[in-house]
Coordinates of C-alpha atoms in Angstrom, one line a residue:
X1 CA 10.6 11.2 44.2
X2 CA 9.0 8.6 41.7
X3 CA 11.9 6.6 41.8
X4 CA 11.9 6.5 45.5
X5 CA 8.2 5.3 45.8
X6 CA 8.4 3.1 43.4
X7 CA 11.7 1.3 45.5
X8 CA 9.9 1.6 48.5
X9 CA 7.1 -0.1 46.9
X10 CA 8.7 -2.6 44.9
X11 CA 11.4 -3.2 47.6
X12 CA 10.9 -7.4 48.2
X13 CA 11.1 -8.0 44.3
X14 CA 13.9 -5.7 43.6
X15 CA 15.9 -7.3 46.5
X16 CA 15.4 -11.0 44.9
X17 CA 16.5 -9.4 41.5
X18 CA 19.7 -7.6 43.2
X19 CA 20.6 -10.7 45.2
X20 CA 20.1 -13.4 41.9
X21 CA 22.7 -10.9 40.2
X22 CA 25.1 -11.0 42.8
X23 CA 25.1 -14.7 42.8
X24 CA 25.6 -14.1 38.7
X25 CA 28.6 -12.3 39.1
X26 CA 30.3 -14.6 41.7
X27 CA 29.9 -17.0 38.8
X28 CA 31.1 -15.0 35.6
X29 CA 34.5 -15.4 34.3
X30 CA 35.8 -12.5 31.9
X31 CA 37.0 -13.5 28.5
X32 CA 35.3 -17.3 28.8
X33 CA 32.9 -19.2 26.9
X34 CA 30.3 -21.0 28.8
X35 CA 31.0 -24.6 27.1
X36 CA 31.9 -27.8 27.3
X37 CA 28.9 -29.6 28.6
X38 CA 25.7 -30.2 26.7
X39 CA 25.9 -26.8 25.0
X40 CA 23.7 -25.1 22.1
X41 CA 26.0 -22.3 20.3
X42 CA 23.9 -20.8 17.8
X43 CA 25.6 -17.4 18.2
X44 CA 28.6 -18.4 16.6
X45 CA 26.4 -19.1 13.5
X46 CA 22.8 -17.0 13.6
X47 CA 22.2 -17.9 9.8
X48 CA 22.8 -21.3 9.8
X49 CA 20.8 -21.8 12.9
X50 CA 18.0 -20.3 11.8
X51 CA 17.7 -22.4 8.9
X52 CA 18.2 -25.6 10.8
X53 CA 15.4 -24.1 13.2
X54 CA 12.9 -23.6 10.3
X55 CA 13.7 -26.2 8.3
X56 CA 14.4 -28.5 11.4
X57 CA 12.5 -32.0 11.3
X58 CA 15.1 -33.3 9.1
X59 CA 18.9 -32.2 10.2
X60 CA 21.5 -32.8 7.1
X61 CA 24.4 -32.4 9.1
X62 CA 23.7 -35.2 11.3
X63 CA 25.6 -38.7 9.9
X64 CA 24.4 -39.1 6.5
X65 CA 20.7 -37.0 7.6
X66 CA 18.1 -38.0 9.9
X67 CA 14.6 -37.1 11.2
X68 CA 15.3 -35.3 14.6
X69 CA 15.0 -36.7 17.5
X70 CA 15.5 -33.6 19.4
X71 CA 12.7 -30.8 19.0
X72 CA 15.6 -28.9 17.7
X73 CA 12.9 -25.7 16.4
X74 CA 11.8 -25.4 20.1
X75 CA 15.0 -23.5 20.5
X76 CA 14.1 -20.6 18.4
X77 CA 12.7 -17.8 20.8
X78 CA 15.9 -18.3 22.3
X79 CA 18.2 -18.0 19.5
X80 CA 15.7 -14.9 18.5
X81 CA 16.4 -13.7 22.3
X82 CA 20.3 -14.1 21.5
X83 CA 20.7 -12.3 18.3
X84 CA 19.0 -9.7 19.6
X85 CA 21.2 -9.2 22.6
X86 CA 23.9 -9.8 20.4
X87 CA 23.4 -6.5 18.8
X88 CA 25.0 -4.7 22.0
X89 CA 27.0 -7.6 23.9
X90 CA 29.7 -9.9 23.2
X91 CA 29.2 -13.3 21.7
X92 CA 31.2 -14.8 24.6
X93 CA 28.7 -13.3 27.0
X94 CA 25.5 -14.1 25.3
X95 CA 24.9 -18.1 26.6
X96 CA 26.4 -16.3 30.2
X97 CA 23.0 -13.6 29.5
X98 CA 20.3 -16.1 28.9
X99 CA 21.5 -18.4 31.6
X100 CA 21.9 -15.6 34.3
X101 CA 18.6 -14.2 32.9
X102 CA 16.7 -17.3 33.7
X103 CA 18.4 -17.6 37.3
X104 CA 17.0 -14.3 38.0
X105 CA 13.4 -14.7 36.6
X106 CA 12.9 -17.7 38.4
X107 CA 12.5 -17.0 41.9
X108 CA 11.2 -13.7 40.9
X109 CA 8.2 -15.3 39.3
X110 CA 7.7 -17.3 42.0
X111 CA 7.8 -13.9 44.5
X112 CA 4.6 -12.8 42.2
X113 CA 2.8 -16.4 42.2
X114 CA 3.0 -16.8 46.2
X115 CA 1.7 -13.2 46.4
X116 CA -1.1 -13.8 43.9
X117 CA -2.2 -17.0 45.8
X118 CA -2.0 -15.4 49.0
X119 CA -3.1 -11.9 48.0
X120 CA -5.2 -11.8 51.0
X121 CA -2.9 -13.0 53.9
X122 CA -1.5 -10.1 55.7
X123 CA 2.0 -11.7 55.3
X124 CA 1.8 -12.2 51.7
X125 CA 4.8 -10.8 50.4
X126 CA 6.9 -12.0 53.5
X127 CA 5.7 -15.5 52.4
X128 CA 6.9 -14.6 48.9
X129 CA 10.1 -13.1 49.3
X130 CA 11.3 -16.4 51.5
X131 CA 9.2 -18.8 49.3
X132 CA 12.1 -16.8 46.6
X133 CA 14.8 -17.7 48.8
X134 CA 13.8 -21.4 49.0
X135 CA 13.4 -21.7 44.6
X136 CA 17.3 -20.7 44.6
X137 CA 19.1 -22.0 47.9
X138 CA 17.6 -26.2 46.7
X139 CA 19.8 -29.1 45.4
X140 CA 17.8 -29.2 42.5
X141 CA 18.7 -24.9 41.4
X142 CA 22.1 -26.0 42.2
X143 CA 22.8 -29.1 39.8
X144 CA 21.1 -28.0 37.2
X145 CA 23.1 -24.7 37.1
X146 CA 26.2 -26.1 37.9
X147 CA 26.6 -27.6 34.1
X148 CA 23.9 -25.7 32.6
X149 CA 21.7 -26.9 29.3
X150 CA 19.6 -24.3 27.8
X151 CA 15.9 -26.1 28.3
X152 CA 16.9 -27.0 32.2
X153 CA 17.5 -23.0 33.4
X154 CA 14.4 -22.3 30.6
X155 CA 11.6 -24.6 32.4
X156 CA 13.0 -23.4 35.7
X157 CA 12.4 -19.7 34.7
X158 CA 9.3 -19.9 33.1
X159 CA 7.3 -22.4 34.9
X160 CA 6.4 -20.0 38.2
X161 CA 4.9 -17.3 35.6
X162 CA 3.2 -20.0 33.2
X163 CA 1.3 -20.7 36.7
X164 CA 1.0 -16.9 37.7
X165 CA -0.4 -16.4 34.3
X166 CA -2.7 -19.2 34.0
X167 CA -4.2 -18.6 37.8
X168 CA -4.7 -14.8 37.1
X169 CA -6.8 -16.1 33.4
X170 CA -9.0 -18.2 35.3
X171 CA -9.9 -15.6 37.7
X172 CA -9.9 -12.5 35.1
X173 CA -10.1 -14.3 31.9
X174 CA -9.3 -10.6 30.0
X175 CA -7.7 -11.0 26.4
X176 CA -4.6 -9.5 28.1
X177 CA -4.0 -12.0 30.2
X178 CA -4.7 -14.5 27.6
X179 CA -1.9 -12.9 25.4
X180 CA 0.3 -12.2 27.7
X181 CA -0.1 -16.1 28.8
X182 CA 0.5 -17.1 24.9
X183 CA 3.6 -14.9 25.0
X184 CA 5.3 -16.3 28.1
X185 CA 4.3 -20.1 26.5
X186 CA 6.4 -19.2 23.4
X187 CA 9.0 -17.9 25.5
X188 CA 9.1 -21.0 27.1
X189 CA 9.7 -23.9 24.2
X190 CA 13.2 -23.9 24.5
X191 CA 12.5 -25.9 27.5
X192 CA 11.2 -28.9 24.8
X193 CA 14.6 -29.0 23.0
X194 CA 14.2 -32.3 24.7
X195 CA 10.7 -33.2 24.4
X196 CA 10.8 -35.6 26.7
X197 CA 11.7 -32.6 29.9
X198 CA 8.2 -30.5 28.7
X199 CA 5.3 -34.1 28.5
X200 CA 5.5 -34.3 32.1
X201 CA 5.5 -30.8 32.9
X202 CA 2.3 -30.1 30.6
X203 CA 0.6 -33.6 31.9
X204 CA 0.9 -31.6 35.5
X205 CA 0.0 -28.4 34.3
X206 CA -3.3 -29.7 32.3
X207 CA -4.6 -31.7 35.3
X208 CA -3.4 -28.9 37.8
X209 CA -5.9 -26.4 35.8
X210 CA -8.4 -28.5 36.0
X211 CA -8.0 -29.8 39.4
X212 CA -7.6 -25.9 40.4
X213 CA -10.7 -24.7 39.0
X214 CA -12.9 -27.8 40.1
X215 CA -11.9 -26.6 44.1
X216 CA -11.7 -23.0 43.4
X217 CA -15.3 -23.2 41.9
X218 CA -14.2 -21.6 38.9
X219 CA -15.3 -22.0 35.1
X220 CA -13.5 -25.2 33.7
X221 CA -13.9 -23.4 30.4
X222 CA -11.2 -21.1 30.7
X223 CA -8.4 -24.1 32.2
X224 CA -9.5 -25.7 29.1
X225 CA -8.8 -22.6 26.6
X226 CA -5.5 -22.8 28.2
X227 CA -4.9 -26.3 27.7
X228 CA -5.5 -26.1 23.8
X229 CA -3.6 -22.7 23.6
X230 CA -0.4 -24.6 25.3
X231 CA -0.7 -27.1 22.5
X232 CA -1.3 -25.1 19.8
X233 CA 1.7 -22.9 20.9
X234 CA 3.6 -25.5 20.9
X235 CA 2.8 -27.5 18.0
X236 CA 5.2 -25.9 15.6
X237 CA 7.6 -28.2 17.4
X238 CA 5.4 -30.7 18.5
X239 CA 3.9 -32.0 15.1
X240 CA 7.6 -32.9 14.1
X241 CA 8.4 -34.7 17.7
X242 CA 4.9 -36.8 17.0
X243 CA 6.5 -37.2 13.5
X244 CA 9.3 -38.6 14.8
X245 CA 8.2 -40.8 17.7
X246 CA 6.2 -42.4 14.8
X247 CA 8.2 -43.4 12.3
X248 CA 11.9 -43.1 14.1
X249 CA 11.6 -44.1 18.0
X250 CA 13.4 -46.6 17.2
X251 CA 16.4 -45.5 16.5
X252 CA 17.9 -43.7 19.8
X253 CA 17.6 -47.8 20.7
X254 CA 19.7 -49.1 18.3
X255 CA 22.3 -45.9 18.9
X256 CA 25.6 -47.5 19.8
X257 CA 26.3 -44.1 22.5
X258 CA 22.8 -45.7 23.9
X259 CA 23.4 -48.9 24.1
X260 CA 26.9 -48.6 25.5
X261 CA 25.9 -46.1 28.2
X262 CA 22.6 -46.0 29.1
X263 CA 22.6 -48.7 31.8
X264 CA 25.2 -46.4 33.4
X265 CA 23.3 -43.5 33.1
X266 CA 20.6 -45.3 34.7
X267 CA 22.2 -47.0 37.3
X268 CA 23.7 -43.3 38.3
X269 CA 20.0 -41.9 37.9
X270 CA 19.0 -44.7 40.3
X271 CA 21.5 -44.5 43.0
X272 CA 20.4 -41.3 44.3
X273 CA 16.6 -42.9 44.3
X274 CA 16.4 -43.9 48.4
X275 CA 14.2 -42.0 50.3
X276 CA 16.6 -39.6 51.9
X277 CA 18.5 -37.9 49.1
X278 CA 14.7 -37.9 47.5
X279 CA 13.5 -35.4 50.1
X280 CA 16.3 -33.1 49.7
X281 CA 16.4 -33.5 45.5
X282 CA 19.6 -34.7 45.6
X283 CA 20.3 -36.1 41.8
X284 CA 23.1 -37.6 39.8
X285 CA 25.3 -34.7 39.2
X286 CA 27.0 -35.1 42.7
X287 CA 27.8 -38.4 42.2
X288 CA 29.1 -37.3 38.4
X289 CA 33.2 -36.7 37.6
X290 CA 34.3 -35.0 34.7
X291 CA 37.7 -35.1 33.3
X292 CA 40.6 -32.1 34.7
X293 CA 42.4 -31.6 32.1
X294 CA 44.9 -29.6 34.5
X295 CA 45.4 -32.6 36.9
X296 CA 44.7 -35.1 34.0
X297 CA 42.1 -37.3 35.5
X298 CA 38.7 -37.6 36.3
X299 CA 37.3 -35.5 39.3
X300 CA 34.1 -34.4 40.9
X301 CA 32.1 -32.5 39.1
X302 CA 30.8 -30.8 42.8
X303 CA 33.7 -31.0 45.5
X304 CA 32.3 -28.3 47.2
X305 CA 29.2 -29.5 47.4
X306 CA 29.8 -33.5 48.1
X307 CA 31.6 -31.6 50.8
X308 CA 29.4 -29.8 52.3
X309 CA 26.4 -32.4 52.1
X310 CA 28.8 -34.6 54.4
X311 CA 27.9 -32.2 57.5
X312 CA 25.4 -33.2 60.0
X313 CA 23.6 -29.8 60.2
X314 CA 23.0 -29.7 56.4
X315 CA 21.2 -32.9 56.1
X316 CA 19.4 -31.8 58.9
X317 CA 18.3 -28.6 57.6
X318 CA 17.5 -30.2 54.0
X319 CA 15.3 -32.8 56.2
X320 CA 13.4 -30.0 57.9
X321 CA 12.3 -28.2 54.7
X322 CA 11.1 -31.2 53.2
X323 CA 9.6 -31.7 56.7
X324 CA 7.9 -28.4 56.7
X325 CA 6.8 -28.8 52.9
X326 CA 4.6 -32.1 54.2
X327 CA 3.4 -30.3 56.6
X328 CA 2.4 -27.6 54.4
X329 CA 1.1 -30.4 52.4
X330 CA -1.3 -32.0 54.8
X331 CA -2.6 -28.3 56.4
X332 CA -3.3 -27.0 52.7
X333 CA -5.5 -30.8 52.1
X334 CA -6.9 -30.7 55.5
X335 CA -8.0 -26.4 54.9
X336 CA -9.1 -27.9 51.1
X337 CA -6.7 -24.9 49.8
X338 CA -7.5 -25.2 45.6
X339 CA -3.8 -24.7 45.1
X340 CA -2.7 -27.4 47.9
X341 CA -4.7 -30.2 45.4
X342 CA -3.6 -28.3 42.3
X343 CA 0.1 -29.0 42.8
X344 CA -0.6 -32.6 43.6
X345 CA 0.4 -33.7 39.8
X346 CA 3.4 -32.1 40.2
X347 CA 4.3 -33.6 43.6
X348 CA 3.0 -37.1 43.6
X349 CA 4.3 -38.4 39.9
X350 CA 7.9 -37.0 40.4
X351 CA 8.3 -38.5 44.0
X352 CA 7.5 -41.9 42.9
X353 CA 10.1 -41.4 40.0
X354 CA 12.5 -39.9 42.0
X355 CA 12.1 -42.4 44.9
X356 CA 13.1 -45.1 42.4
X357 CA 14.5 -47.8 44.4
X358 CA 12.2 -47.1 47.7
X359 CA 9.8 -49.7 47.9
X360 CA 7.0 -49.8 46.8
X361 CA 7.8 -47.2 43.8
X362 CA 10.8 -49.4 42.6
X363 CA 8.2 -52.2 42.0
X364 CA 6.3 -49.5 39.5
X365 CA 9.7 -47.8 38.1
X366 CA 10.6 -51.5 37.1
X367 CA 7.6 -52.3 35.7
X368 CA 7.8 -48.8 33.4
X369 CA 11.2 -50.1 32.5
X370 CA 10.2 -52.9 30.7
X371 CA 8.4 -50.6 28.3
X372 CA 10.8 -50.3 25.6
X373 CA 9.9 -46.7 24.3
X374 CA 10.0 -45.3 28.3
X375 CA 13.7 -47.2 28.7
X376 CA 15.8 -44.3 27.1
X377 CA 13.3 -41.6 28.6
X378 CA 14.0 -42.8 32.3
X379 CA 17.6 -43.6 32.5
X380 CA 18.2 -39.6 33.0
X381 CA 14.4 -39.4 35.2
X382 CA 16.1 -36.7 37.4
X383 CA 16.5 -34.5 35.0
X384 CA 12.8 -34.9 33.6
X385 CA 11.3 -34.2 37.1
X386 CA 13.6 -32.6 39.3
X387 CA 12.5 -29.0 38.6
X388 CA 8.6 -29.5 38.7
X389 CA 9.6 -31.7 41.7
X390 CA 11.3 -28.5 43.7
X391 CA 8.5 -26.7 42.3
X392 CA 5.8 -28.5 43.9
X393 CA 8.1 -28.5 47.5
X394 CA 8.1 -24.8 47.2
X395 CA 4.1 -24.1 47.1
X396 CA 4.1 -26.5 49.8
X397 CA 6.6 -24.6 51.8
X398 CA 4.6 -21.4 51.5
X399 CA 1.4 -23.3 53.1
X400 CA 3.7 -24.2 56.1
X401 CA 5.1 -20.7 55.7
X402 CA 1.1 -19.5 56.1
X403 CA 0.5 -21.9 59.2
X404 CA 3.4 -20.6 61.4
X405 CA 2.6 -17.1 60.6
X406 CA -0.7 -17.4 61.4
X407 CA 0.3 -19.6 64.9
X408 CA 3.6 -16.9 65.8
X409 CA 3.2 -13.3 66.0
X410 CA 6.5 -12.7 66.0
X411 CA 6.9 -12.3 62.0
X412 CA 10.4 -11.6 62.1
X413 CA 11.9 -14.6 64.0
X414 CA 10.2 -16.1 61.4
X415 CA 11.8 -14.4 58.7
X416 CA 15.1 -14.1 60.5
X417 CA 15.2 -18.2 61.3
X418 CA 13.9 -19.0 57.5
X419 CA 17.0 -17.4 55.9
X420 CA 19.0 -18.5 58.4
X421 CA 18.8 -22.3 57.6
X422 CA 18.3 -21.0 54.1
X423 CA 22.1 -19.5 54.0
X424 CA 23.5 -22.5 55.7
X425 CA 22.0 -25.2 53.9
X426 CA 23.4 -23.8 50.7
X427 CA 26.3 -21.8 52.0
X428 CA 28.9 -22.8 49.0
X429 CA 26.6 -21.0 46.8
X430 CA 27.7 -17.3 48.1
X431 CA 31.4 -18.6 47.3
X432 CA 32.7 -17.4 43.6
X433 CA 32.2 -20.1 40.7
X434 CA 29.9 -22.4 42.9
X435 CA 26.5 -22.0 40.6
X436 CA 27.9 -22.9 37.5
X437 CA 31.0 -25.2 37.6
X438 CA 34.4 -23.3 36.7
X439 CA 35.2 -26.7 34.2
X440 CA 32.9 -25.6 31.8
X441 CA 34.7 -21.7 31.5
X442 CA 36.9 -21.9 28.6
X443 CA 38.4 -19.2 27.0
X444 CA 38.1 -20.4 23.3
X445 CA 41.2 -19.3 21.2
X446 CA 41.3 -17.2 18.1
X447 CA 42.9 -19.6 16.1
X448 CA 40.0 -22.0 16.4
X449 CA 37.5 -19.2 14.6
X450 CA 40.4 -18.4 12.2
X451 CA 40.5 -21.8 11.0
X452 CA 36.4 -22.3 10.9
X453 CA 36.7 -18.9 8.6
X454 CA 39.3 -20.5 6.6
X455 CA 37.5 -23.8 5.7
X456 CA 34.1 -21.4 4.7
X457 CA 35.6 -19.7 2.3
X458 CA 36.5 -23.3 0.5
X459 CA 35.3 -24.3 -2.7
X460 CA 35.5 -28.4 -1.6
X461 CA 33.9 -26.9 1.9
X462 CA 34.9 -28.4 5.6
X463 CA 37.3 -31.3 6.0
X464 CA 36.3 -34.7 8.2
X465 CA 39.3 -36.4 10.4
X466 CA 39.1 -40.1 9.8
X467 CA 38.8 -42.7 11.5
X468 CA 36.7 -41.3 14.4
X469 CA 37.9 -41.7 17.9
X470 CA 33.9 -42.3 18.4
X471 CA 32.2 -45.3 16.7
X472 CA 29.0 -43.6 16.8

């Protein structure tokens, strides 16, 4: 009878939690490694990672040694997460885990943020549960899962209850909700791995706060407690990144990958910066092709989805929810709703990026271009915003989601047309191997972890292949 009730009463959450892990296993492949892209593999080596984690502002094994550039120790809750797991589960399955685990946590912590904000709205958890729908069936869910890299899926699971978290301490500023805050901010650094993904996000989040309690007539006090506790949580990776950006910015200049390839990557970064694929978060990765080894050439990385993207009643629908998230916009200003102001500094700053060759924001993304230490950090600027970006369209949706229920009584046309254009605009995704792209499931062979075992038990250690095919 317990169980029952607490179904019943948990019905909406458990629903988004059932239907994130059915899109999971449409998207697992037995026997495979999930590899080949930007990947992080401690699992294969738990004591050596650990020790690069602790010991990680300057990395040995990289060329002759070098300060790193990457906040390399951000990654440790999630390597602690994986050996854990890797008590009970394969170590083919455990990158597989932690990226289905953050697909799933996502939209569920935006389900309890929508609900908190709106606690008081009769429709709250209706609001919610499509707000839920909205955080997984976007562009932006799509391309980052597709080829997935660990502080990507991290920020997009973790941001919604970093919010949640923060909102519920200003209101009840209890130790427990302090602590649990500082636990869900450690859980989250793997998101810095690049630090470059986590400055804006905590630029938005610290003016947020304080732009939130200013209208909600709260104590600035406790926004400012949770300012200096997101820094301090994060400076056992931070310190070294400041170490680095002064001494050895530099160098990712002068880096011969850079400087043959990052006016590419730009230049692909930029040709998805017109207004139109802006509103729907469209981003690099569909224009990307990756190499088939099968059919020996290069090829989409997304033919499904170039495909789909082509029919008229797709962009439509992706124009209508950016529509309806403007017009959420303006009716949360015009009704001075604290949280419609409070997600301004993620909305405004990652449009004008995004928008990059609109006018006038291409005049200002030029001008940030000439800044020499910006240059590297904004050839890949979807990546950087895209999630807080789709964030910020998503509270907005749920103020537009607010205004029609309070204009239509009919609450389940509502619901019924909302998941409706929902399923069509991202249709592919209910199709097997359409989250996460089928060219980065290889099944790794045993003679590859024979010979790795072979060379470790060498007194003269591993062996280097010379020359390298790559000159940097």
């Amino acid at each position: 009878m317990k169980l029952i009730k607490y179904i019943k009463k948990h019905i909406l959450p458990l629903s988004i939690v059932l239907f994130s892990l059915f899109i999971c296993t449409l998207n697992y492949t037995p026997d495979t490694y999930l590899t080949g892209w930007d990947t992080l593999h401690p699992e294969l080596n738990f004591p050596l990672n650990f020790k690069r984690l602790i010991f990680g502002l300057w990395r040995s094994e990289q060329g002759l040694g070098a300060v790193a550039g990457h906040s390399h120790m951000a990654d440790l809750p999630r390597v602690l997460i994986l050996w854990l797991l890797n008590i009970f589960l394969p170590t083919n399955f455990l990158r597989y885990a932690y990226i289905f685990f953050c697909f799933i946590l996502g939209p569920l912590g935006i389900f309890y943020l929508v609900k908190f904000i709106f606690n008081k709205n009769k429709h709250s958890q209706t609001i919610a549960l499509l707000s839920s729908l909205f955080y997984i069936f976007n562009l932006a869910t799509i391309q980052h899962f597709t080829v997935p890299f660990e502080m990507f899926p991290t920020q997009y699971a973790f941001l919604p209850w970093i919010i949640l978290l923060a909102l519920s301490s200003i209101h009840h500023p209890t130790k427990k909700n302090l602590l649990v805050f500082s636990l869900i901010t450690f859980f989250s650094t793997p998101q810095s791995y690049a630090a470059h993904l986590w400055y804006p996000f905590f630029l938005a989040l610290s003016v947020s706060l304080l732009i939130y309690t200013y209208f909600s007539k709260t104590k600035p006090k406790i926004a400012l407690t949770l300012i200096g506790l997101t820094l301090a949580i994060n400076s056992y990776w931070l310190l070294p990144n400041l170490y680095f950006i002064k001494t050895s910015s530099h160098i990712p200049q002068n880096f011969k990958g850079n400087q043959l390839h990052s006016q590419e990557f730009l230049l692909r970064n930029r040709q998805t910066g017109n207004l139109s694929d802006t509103s729907i978060n469209k981003g690099f990765y569909l224009n990307w092709e990756i190499y088939d080894f099968a059919q020996t050439r290069a090829t989409s990385l997304m033919p499904t989805w170039n495909s789909h993207l082509q029919k008229l009643d797709t962009k439509i629908i992706g124009l209508t929810l950016f529509t309806a998230s403007l017009i959420g916009l303006i009716y949360g200003l015009k009704n001075k709703h604290p949280f419609a102001f409070a997600t301004l500094p993620f909305f405004i700053p990652s449009f004008i990026l995004l928008a990059n060759t609109t006018p006038p924001f291409n005049f200002l993304f030029n001008l940030l271009l000439k800044i020499s230490f910006l240059k590297e950090t904004l050839r890949f600027i979807y990546t950087k915003v895209s999630i807080i970006y789709q964030y910020s369209l998503v509270i907005y949706f749920t103020l537009f989601l607010k205004l029609i229920t309070s204009k239509l009584k009919n609450l389940k046309f509502v619901t019924i047309t909302t998941v409706c254009l929902l399923l069509i605009y991202s249709f592919p995704i209910l199709s097997p191997h359409q989250l996460i792209s089928d060219k980065i499931k290889v099944n790794i062979p045993q003679k590859y972890f024979d010979t790795w075992t072979f060379f470790k038990n060498q007194p003269q250690g591993t062996i280097l292949t010379l020359p390298l095919h790559n000159p940097t």
